[in-house]
PDB file of C-alpha atoms in Angstrom:
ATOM      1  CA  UNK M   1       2.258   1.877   6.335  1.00  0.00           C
ATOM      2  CA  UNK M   2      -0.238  -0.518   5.265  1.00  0.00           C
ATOM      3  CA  UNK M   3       0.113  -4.231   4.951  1.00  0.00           C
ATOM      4  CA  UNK M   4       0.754  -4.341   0.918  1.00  0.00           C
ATOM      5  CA  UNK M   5       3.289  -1.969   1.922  1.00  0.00           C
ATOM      6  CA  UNK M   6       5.133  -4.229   4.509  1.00  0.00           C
ATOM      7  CA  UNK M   7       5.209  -7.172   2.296  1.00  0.00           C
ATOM      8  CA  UNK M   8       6.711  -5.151  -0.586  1.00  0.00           C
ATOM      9  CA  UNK M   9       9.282  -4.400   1.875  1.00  0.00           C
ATOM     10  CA  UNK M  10       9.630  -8.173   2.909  1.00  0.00           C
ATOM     11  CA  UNK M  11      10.036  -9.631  -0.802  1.00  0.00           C
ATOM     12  CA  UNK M  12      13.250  -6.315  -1.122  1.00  0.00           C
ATOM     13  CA  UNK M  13      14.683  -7.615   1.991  1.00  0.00           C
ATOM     14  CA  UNK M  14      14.145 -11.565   0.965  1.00  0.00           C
ATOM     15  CA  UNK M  15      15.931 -10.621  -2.554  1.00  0.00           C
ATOM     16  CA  UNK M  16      18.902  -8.481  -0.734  1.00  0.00           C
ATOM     17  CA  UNK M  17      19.603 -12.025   1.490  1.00  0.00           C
ATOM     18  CA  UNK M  18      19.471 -14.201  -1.951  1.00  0.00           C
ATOM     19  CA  UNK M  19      22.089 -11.434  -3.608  1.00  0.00           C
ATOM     20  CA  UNK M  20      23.840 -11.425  -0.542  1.00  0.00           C
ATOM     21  CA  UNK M  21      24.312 -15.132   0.102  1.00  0.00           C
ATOM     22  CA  UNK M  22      24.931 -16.517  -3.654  1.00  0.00           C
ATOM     23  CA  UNK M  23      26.626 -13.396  -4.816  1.00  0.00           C
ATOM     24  CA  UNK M  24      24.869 -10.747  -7.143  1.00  0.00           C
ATOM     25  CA  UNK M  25      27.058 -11.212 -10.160  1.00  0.00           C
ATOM     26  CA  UNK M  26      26.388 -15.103  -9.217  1.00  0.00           C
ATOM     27  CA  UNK M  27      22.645 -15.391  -9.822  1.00  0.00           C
ATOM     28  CA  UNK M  28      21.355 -15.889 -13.384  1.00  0.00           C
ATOM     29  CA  UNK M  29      17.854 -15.472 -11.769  1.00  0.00           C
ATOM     30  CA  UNK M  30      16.686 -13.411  -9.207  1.00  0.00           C
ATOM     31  CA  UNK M  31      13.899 -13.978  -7.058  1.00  0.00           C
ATOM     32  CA  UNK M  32      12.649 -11.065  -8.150  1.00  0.00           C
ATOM     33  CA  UNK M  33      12.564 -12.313 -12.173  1.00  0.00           C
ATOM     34  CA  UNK M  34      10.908 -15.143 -10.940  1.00  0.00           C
ATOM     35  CA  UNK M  35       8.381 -14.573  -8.187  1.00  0.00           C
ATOM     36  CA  UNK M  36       7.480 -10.452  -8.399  1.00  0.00           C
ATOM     37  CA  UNK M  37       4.541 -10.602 -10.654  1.00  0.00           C
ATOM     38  CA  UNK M  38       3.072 -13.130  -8.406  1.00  0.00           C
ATOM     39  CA  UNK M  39       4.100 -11.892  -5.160  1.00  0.00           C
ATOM     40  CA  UNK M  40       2.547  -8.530  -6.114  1.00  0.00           C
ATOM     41  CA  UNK M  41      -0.980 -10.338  -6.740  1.00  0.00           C
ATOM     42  CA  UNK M  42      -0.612 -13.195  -4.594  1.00  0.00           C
ATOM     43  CA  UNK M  43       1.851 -12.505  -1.559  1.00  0.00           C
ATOM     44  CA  UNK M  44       0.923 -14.849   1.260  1.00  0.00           C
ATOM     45  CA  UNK M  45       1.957 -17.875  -0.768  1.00  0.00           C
ATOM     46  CA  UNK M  46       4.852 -16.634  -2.356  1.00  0.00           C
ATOM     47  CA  UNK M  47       6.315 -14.788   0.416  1.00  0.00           C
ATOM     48  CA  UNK M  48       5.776 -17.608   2.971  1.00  0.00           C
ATOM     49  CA  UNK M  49       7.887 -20.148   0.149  1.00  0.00           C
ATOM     50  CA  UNK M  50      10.603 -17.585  -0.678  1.00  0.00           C
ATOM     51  CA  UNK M  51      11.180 -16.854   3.424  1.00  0.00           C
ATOM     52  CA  UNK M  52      11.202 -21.006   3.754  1.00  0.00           C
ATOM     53  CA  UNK M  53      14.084 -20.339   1.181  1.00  0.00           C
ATOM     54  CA  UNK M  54      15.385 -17.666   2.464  1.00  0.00           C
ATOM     55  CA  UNK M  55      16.295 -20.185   5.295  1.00  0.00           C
ATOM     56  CA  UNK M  56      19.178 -22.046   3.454  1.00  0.00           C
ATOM     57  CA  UNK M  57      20.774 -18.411   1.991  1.00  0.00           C
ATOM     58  CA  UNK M  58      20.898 -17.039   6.055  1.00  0.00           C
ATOM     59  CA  UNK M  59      22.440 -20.320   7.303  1.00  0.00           C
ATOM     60  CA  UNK M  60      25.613 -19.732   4.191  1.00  0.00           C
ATOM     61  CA  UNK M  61      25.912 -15.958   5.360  1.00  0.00           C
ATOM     62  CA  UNK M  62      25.822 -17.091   8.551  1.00  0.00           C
ATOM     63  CA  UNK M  63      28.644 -19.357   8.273  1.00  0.00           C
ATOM     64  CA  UNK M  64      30.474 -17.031   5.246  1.00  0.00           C
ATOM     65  CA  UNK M  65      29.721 -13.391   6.377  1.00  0.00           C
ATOM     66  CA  UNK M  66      28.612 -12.504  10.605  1.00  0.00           C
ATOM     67  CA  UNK M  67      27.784  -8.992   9.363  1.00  0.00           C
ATOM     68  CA  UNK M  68      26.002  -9.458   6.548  1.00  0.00           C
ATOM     69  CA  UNK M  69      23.763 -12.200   8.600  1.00  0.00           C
ATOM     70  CA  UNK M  70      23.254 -10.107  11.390  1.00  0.00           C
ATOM     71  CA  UNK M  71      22.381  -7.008   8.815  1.00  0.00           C
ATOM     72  CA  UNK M  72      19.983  -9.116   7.127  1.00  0.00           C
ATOM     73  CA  UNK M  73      18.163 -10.669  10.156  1.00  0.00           C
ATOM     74  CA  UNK M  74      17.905  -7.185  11.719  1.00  0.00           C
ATOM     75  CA  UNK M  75      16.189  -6.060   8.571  1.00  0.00           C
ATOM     76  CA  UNK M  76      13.884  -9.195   8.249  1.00  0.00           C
ATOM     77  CA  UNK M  77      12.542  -8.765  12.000  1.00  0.00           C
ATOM     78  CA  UNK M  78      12.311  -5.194  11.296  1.00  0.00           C
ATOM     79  CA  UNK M  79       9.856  -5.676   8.496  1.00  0.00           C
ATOM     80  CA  UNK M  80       7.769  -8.757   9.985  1.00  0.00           C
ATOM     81  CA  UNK M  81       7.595  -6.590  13.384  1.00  0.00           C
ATOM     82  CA  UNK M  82       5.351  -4.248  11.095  1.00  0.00           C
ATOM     83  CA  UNK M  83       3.293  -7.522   9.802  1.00  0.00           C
ATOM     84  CA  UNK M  84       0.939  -7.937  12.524  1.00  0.00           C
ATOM     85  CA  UNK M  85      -1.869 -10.877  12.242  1.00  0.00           C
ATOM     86  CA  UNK M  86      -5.137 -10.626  13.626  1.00  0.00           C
ATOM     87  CA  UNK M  87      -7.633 -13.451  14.407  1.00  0.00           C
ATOM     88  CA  UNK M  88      -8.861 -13.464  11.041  1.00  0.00           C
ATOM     89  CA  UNK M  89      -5.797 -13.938   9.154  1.00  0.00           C
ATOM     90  CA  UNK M  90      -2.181 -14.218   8.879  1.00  0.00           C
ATOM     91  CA  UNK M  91      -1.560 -10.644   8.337  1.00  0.00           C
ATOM     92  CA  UNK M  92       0.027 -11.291   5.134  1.00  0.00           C
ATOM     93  CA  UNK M  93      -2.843 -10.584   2.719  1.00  0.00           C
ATOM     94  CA  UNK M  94      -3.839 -13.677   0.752  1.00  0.00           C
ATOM     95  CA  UNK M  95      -4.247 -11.938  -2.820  1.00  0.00           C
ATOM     96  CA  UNK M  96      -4.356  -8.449  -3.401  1.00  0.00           C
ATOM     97  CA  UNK M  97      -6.421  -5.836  -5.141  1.00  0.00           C
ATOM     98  CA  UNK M  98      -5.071  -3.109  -7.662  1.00  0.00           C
ATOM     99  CA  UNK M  99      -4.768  -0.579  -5.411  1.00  0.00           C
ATOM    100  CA  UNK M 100      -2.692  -3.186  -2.504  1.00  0.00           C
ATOM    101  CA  UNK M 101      -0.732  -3.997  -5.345  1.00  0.00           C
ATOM    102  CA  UNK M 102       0.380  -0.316  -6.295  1.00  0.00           C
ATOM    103  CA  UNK M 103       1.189   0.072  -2.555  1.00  0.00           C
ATOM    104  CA  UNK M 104       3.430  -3.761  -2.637  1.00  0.00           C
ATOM    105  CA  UNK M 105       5.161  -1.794  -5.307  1.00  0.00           C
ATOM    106  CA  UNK M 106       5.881   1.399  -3.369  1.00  0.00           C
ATOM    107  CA  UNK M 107       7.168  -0.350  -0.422  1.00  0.00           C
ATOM    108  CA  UNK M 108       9.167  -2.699  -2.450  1.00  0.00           C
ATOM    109  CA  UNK M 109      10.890  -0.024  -3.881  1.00  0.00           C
ATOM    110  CA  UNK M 110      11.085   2.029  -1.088  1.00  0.00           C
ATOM    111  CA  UNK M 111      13.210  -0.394   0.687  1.00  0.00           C
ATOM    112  CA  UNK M 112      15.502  -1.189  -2.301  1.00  0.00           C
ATOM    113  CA  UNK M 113      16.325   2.477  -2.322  1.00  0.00           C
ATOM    114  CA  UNK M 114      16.744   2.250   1.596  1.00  0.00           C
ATOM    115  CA  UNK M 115      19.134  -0.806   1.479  1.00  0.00           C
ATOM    116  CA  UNK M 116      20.891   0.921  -1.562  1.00  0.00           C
ATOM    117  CA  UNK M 117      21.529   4.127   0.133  1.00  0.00           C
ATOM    118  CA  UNK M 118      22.789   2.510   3.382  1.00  0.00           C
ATOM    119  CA  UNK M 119      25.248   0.961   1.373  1.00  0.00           C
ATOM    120  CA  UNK M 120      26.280   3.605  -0.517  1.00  0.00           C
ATOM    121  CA  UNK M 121      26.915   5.427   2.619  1.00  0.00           C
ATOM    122  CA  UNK M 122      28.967   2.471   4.594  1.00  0.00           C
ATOM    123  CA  UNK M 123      31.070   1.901   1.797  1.00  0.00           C
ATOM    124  CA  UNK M 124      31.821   6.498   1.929  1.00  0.00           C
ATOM    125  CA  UNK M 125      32.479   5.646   5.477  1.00  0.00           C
ATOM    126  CA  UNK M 126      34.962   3.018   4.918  1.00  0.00           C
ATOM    127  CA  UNK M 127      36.647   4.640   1.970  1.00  0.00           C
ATOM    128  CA  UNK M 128      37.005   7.346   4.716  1.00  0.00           C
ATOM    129  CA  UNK M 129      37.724   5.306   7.643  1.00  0.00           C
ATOM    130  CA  UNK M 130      40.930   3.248   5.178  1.00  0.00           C
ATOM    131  CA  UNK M 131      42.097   7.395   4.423  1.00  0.00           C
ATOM    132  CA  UNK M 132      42.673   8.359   7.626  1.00  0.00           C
ATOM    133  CA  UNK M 133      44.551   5.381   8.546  1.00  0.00           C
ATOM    134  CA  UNK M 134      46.727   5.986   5.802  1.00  0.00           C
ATOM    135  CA  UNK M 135      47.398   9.487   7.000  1.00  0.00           C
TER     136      UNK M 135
END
């Protein structure tokens, strides 16, 4: 998948570690409110300041919740080992045309779906996992 792709990917996986650190019935604003429009046009800057941010919410998980750290880092190396710089830039696209937008948009809500089934799934497997040691 293409860059615009990967870094609609990155700004799901940077708004999963905000609702996972502060608690999603905790935030008035997500990251998402405040930063997509901009991230979708402009996502080198605003992807490079939310993962700065991002840096604070990991170090809480870290200390409040292993797994959900761990999760979360696996996830955020899995999308930047798809982000791959060349000599001429960064490898997160500076601004974006209409067409790298539609894709930021794809991948973004690829991976929402992604993260969403995977939890939908580990919470069937514990539900099943607390049954049958009840049996």
């Amino acid at each position: 998948p293409s860059l615009p792709y990967q870094c609609g990917r990155l700004f799901a996986v940077l708004e999963d570690i905000q609702g996972a650190a502060l608690g999603r019935d905790n935030i008035n604003t997500t990251i998402a409110d405040k930063y997509l429009p901009a991230a979708i046009a402009a996502p080198r800057a605003i992807l490079t300041m939310l993962r700065k941010n991002a840096i604070g919410h990991l170090r809480r998980l870290r200390r409040t919740n292993r797994g959900a750290w761990n999760a979360l880092n696996d996830r955020l190396d899995g999308v930047f080992e798809r982000i791959t710089p060349d000599a001429d830039d960064s490898g997160i696209p500076a601004t974006l045309a209409l067409a790298g937008q539609a894709e930021f948009i794809i991948g973004y809500h690829h991976q929402r779906a992604a993260d969403r089934a995977n939890a939908r799934a580990a919470r069937r497997q514990d539900t099943t996992k607390d049954e049958g040691d009840h049996q």
